[in-house]
Coordinates of C-alpha atoms in Angstrom, one line a residue:
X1 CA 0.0 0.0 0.0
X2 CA 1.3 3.3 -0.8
X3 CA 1.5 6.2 1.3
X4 CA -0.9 8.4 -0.5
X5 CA -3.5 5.3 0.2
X6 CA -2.1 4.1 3.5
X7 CA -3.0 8.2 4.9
X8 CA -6.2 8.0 3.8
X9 CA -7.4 4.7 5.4
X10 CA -5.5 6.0 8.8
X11 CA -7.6 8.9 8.6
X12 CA -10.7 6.8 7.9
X13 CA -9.7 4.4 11.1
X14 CA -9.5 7.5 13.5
X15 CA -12.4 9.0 11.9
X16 CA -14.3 5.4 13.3
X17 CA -12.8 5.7 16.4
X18 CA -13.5 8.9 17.4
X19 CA -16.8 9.8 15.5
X20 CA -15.9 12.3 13.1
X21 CA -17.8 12.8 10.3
X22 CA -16.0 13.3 6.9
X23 CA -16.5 15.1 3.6
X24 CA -14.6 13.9 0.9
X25 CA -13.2 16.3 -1.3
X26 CA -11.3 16.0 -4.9
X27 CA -11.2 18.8 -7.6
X28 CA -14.1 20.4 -5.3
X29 CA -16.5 21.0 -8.4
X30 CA -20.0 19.4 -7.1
X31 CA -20.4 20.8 -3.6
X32 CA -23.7 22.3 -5.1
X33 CA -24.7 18.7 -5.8
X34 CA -27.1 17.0 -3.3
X35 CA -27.6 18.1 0.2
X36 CA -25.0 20.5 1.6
X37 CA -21.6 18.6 2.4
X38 CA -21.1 18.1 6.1
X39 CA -17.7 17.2 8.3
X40 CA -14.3 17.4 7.9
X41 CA -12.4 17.6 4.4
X42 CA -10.9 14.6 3.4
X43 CA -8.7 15.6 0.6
X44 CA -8.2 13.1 -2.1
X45 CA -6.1 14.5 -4.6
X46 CA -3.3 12.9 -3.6
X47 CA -4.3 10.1 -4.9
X48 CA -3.8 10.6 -8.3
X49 CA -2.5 8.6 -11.9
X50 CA -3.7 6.1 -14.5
X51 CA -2.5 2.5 -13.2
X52 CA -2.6 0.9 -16.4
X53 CA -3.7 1.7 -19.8
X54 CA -4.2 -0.9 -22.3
X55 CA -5.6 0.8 -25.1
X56 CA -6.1 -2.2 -27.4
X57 CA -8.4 -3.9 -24.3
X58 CA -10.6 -0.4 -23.9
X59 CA -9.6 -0.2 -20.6
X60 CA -8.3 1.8 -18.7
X61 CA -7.6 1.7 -14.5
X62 CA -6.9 5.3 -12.6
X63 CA -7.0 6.2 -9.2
X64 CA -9.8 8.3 -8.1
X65 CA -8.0 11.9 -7.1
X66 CA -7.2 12.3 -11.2
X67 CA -8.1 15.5 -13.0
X68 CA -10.7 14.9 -15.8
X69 CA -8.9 16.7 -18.2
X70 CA -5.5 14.8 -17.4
X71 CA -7.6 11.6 -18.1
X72 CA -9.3 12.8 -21.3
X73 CA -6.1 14.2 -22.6
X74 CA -4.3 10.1 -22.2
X75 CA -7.0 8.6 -23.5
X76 CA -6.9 11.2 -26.5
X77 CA -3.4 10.4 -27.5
X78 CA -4.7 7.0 -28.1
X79 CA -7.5 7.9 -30.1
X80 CA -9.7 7.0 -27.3
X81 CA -12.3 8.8 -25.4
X82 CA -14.7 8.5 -22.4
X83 CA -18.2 8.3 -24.6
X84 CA -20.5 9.8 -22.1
X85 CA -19.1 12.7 -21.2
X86 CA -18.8 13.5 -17.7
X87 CA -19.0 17.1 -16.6
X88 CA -15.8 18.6 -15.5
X89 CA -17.2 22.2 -14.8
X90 CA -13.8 23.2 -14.9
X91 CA -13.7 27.7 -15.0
X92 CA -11.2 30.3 -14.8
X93 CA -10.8 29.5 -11.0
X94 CA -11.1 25.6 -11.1
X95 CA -9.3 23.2 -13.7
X96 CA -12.4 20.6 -13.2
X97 CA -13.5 17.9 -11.3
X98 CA -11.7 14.6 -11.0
X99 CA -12.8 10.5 -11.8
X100 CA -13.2 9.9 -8.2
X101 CA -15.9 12.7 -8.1
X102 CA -17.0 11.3 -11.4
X103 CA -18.3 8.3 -10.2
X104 CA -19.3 9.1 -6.9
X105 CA -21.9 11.8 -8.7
X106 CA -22.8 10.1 -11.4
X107 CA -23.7 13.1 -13.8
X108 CA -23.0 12.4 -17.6
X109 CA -22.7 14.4 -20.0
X110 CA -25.3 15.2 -23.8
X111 CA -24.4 11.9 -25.0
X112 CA -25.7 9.6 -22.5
X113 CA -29.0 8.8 -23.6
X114 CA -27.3 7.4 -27.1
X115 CA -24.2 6.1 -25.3
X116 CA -25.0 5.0 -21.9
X117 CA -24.3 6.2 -18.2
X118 CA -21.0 6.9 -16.2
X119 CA -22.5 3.3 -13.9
X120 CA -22.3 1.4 -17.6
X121 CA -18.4 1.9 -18.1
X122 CA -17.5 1.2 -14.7
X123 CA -16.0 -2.2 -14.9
X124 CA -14.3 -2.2 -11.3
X125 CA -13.5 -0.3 -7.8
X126 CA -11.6 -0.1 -5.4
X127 CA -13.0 1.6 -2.3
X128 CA -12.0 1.9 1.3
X129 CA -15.3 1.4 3.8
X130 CA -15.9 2.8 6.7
X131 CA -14.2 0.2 8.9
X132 CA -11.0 1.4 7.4
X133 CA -10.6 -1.6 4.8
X134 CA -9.5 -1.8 1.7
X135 CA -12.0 -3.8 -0.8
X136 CA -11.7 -4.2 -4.3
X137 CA -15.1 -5.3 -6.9
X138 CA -15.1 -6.2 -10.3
X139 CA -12.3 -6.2 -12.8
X140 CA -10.5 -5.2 -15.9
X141 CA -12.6 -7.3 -18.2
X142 CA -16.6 -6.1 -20.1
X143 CA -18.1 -9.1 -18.9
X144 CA -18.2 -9.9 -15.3
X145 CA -20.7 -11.7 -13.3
X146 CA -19.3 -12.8 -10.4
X147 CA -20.9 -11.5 -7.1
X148 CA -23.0 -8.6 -6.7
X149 CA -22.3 -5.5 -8.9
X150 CA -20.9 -3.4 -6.4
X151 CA -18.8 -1.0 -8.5
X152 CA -22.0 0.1 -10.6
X153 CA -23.5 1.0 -7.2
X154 CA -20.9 3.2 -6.4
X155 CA -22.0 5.7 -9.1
X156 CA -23.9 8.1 -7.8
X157 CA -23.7 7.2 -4.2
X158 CA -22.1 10.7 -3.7
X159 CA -19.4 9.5 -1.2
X160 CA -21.8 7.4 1.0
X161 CA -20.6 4.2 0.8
X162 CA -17.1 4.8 1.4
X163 CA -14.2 6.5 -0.4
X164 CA -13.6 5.5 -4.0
X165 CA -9.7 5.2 -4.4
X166 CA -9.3 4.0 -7.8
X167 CA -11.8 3.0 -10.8
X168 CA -11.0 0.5 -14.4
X169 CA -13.4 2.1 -16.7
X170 CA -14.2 1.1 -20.4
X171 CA -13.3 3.2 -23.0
X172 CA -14.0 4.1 -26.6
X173 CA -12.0 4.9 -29.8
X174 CA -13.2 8.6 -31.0
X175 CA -15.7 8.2 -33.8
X176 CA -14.3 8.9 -37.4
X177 CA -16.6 11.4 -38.1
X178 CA -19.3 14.0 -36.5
X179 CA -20.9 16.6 -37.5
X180 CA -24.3 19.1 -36.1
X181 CA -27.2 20.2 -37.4
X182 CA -29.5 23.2 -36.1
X183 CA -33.2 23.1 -36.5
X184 CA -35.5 26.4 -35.9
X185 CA -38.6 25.0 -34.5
X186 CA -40.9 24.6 -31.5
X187 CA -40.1 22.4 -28.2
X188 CA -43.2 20.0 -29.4
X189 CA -42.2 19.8 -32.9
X190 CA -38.5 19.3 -32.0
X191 CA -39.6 16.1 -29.4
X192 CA -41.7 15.0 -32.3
X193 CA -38.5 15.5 -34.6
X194 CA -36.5 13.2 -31.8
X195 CA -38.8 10.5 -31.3
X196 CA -39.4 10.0 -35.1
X197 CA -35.5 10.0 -35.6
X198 CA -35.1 7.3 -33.0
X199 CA -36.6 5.0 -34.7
X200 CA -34.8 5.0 -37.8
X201 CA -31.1 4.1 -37.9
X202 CA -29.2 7.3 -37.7
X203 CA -26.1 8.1 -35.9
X204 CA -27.6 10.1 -33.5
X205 CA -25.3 11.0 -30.2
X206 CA -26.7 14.1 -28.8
X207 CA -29.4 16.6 -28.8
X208 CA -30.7 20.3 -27.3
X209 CA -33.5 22.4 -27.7
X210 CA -33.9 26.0 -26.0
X211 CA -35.2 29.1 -27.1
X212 CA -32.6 31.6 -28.3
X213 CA -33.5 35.3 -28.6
X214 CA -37.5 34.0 -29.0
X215 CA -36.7 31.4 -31.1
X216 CA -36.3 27.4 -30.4
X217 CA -33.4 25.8 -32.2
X218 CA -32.8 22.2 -31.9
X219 CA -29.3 20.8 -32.4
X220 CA -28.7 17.3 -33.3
X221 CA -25.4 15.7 -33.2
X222 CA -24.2 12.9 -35.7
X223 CA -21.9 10.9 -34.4
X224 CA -20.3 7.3 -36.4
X225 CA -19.0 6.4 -39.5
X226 CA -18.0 8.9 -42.2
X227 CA -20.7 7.3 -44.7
X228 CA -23.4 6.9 -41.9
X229 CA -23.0 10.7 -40.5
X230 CA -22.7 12.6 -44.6
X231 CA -26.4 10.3 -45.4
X232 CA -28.1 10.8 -42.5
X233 CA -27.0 15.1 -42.8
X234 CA -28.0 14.8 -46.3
X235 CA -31.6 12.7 -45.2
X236 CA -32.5 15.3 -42.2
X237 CA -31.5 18.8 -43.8
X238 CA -31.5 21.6 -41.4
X239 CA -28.4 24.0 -41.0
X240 CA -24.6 22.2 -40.5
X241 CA -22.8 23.8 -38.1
X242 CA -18.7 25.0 -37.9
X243 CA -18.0 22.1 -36.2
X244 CA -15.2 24.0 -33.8
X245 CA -18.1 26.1 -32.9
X246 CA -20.2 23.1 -32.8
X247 CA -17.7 21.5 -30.4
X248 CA -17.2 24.4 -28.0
X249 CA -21.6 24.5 -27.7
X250 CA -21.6 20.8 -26.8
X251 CA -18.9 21.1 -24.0
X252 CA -20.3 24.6 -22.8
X253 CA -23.7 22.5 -22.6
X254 CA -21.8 19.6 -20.7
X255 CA -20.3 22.0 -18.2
X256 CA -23.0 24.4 -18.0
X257 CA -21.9 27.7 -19.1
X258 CA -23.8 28.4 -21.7
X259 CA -25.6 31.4 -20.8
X260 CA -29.1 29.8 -20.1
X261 CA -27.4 28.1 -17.1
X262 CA -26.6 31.7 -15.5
X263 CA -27.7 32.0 -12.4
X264 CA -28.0 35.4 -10.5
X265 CA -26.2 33.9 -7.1
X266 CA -28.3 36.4 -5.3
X267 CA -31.7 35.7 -6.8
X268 CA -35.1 34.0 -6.2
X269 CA -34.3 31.1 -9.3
X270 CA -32.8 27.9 -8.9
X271 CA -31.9 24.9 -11.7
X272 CA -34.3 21.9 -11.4
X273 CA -33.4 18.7 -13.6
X274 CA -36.3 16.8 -14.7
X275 CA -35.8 13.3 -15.9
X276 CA -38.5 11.8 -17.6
X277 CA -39.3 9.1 -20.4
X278 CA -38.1 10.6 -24.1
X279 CA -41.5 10.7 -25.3
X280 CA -43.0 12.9 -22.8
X281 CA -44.4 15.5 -24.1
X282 CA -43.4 19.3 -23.7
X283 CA -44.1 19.8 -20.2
X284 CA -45.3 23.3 -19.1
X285 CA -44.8 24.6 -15.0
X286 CA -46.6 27.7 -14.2
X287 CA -44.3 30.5 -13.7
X288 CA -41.5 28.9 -15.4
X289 CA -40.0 30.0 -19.1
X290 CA -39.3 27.1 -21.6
X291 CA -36.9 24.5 -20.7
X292 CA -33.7 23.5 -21.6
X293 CA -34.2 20.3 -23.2
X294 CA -31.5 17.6 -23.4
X295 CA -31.1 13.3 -24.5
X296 CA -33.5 13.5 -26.9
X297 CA -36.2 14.7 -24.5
X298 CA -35.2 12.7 -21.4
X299 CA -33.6 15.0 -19.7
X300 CA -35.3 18.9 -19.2
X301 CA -33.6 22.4 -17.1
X302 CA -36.0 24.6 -15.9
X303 CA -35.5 27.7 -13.8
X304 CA -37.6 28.1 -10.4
X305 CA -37.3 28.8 -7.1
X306 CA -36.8 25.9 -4.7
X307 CA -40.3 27.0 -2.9
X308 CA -42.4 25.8 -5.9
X309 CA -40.6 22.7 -5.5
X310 CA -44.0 20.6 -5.3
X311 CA -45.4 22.3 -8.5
X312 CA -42.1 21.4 -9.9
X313 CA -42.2 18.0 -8.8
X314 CA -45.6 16.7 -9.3
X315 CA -45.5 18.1 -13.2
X316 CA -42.3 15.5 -13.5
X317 CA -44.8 13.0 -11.9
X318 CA -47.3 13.5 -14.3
X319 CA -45.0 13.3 -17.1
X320 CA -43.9 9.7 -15.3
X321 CA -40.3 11.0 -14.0
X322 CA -39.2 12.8 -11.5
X323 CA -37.2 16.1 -10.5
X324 CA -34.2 17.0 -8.8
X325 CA -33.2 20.5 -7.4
X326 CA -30.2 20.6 -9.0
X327 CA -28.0 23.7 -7.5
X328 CA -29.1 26.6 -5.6
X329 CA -28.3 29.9 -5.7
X330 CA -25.5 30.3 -3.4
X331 CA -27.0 33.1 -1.3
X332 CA -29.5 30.5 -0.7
X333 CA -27.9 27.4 -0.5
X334 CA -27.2 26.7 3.4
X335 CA -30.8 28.4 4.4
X336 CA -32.7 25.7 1.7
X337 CA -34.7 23.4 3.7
X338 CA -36.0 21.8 0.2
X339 CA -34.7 18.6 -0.4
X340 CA -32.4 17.9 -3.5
X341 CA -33.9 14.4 -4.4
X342 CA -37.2 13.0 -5.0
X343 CA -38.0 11.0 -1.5
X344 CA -37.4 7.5 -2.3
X345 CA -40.2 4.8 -2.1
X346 CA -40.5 3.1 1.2
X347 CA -38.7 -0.2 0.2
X348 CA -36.1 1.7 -1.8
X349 CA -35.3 3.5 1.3
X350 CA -34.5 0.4 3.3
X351 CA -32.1 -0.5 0.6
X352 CA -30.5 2.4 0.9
X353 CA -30.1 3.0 4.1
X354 CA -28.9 -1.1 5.1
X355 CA -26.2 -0.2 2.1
X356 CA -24.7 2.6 4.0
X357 CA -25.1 0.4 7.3
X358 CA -23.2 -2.4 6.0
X359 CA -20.7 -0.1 4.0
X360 CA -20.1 2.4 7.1
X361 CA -21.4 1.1 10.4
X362 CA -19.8 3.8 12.2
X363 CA -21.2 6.7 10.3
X364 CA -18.3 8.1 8.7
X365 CA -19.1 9.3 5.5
X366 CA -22.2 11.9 4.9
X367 CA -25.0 10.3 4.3
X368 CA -26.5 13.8 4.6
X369 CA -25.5 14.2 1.0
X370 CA -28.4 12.1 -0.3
X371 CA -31.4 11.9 2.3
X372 CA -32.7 15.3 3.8
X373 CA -33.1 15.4 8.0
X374 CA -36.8 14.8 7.2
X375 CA -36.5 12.4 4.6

């Protein structure tokens, strides 16, 4: 065990013994992310580097404190690429988050409704509980069915379950060709667009509507083989975009900076994220402007305040989904008594909660993060 590791799971022990709560912390990019963070910092950046790379297998093994962008930029000297995108929200101040955070939020990016989730690429884990040990789950290999899936559970557990010190993910070769087409039309007309297009064999990859200066515009990104991507632009028309422009719009959606995202820090609004099935149709909230719509209508922004939270909420019911309160204004943020999840169903709950027990007796880790005080 190496020193960077062996530090951690010392802190971890006398975290046990004495009853301190900890907060893990690694590029420091998705404190807005689930309830407020609670305890001590437990900084994981030391624990950083890929492990192994084996570019021919698609795989590649790297411990949890690594920058995004320094794992993006290996894989891209191999051709290679993480296919769903994680957010890095990387700014002026902040280089972006890192694969630990990654996987313990399990946010992906404008592809993942053609490609797939963050929990589908994890192949293995290693994670340190909190008694202090050191347990390892899956593998290096696609195909792995011995045991319970443990490393898939990781994702999106938000630090709960224990600290995630290092993680083999599958990997991709960069698709020969791409390019994006703009659309001026309506948010119904562009879900009808979407729904129609999924069912014919197109390379589609990734999609947004919103309404620009008054006007909807959906983009649609190709994504595949140079044949497949040239017929299917030449089949669906609309406008092709510079595709260096093109690129910097997708990752500016990906990280949220595109303007829509703004939020006044000292204002009334806050970002909700409604998932709900692709076919839904366009879903209006009173006293809300039109959404942000993202995976080819699965996913929908909207900008309220977190006290309309049940108007919010119900209207992602209805549409057979559900709604998270995705970041808060940060004048708000420590005062909001709303919670940032959808209460879980009764069963559900149990799981949850006899997870955590089993991972962290003792408490440890901030289970805060994902269940309210009243949830």
């Amino acid at each position: 065990m190496d020193t960077a590791l062996q530090q951690v799971v010392e802190r971890v022990r006398a975290a046990a013994a004495d009853a301190t709560l900890l907060r893990l912390h690694g590029g420091g990019t998705k404190g807005f992310y689930g309830q407020p963070p609670q305890g001590e910092v437990l900084e994981l950046r030391a624990l950083s580097g890929l492990t192994s790379y084996e570019p021919s297998e698609l795989v590649v093994t790297v411990r949890a404190g690594t920058p995004l962008a320094d794992l993006a930029a290996a894989l891209a000297e191999q051709g290679q690429c993480l296919p769903f995108e994680p957010p890095c929200f990387a700014d002026g101040g902040n280089t972006g988050g890192t694969v630990g955070g990654m996987v313990a939020a399990g946010l992906s990016g404008p592809a993942r409704a053609s490609v797939g989730a963050v929990r589908d690429y994890v192949l293995g884990a290693t994670l340190i509980n909190g008694r202090a040990e050191v347990l390892s789950f899956g593998g290096q290999v696609m195909k792995n069915v011995a045991g319970y899936d443990v490393s898939r559970v990781l994702a999106g557990s938000l630090g709960t379950l224990g600290v995630i010190a290092e993680v083999s993910l599958k990997v991709l070769p960069v698709a020969p060709a791409e390019a994006t087409l703009a659309f001026a039309c309506t948010q119904a007309d562009a879900l009808r667009l979407l729904n129609e297009w999924g069912g014919r064999p197109l390379p589609l990859n990734a999609s947004s509507w919103f309404e620009h200066e008054g006007t909807g515009v959906l983009r649609l990104r190709l994504r595949g083989a140079v044949a497949a991507v040239d017929a299917a632009c030449a089949q669906l028309g609309g406008e092709r975009q510079d595709p260096v422009r093109a690129a910097a719009g997708w990752a500016a959606l990906r990280d949220q900076r595109m303007p829509w995202f703004a939020l006044d820090e000292t204002g009334p609004l806050a970002l909700w994220r409604l998932s709900v099935p692709q076919t839904a149709p366009a879903i209006a909230i009173e006293g809300c402007a039109a959404p942000l719509v993202e995976w080819h209508g699965g996913q929908r922004w909207y900008l309220a305040p977190p006290e309309q939270a049940a108007r919010v909420r119900e209207a992602a019911r209805a549409a057979g989904g559900h709604a998270t309160l995705f970041r808060v204004p940060a004048a708000q943020a420590a005062d909001c008594r709303v919670p940032r999840f959808d209460a879980l169903s009764a069963p559900v709950a149990r799981i949850h909660r006899a997870l955590m027990q089993e991972f962290d007796p003792h408490g440890v880790f901030d289970r805060g993060r994902l269940f309210a005080s009243d949830q």
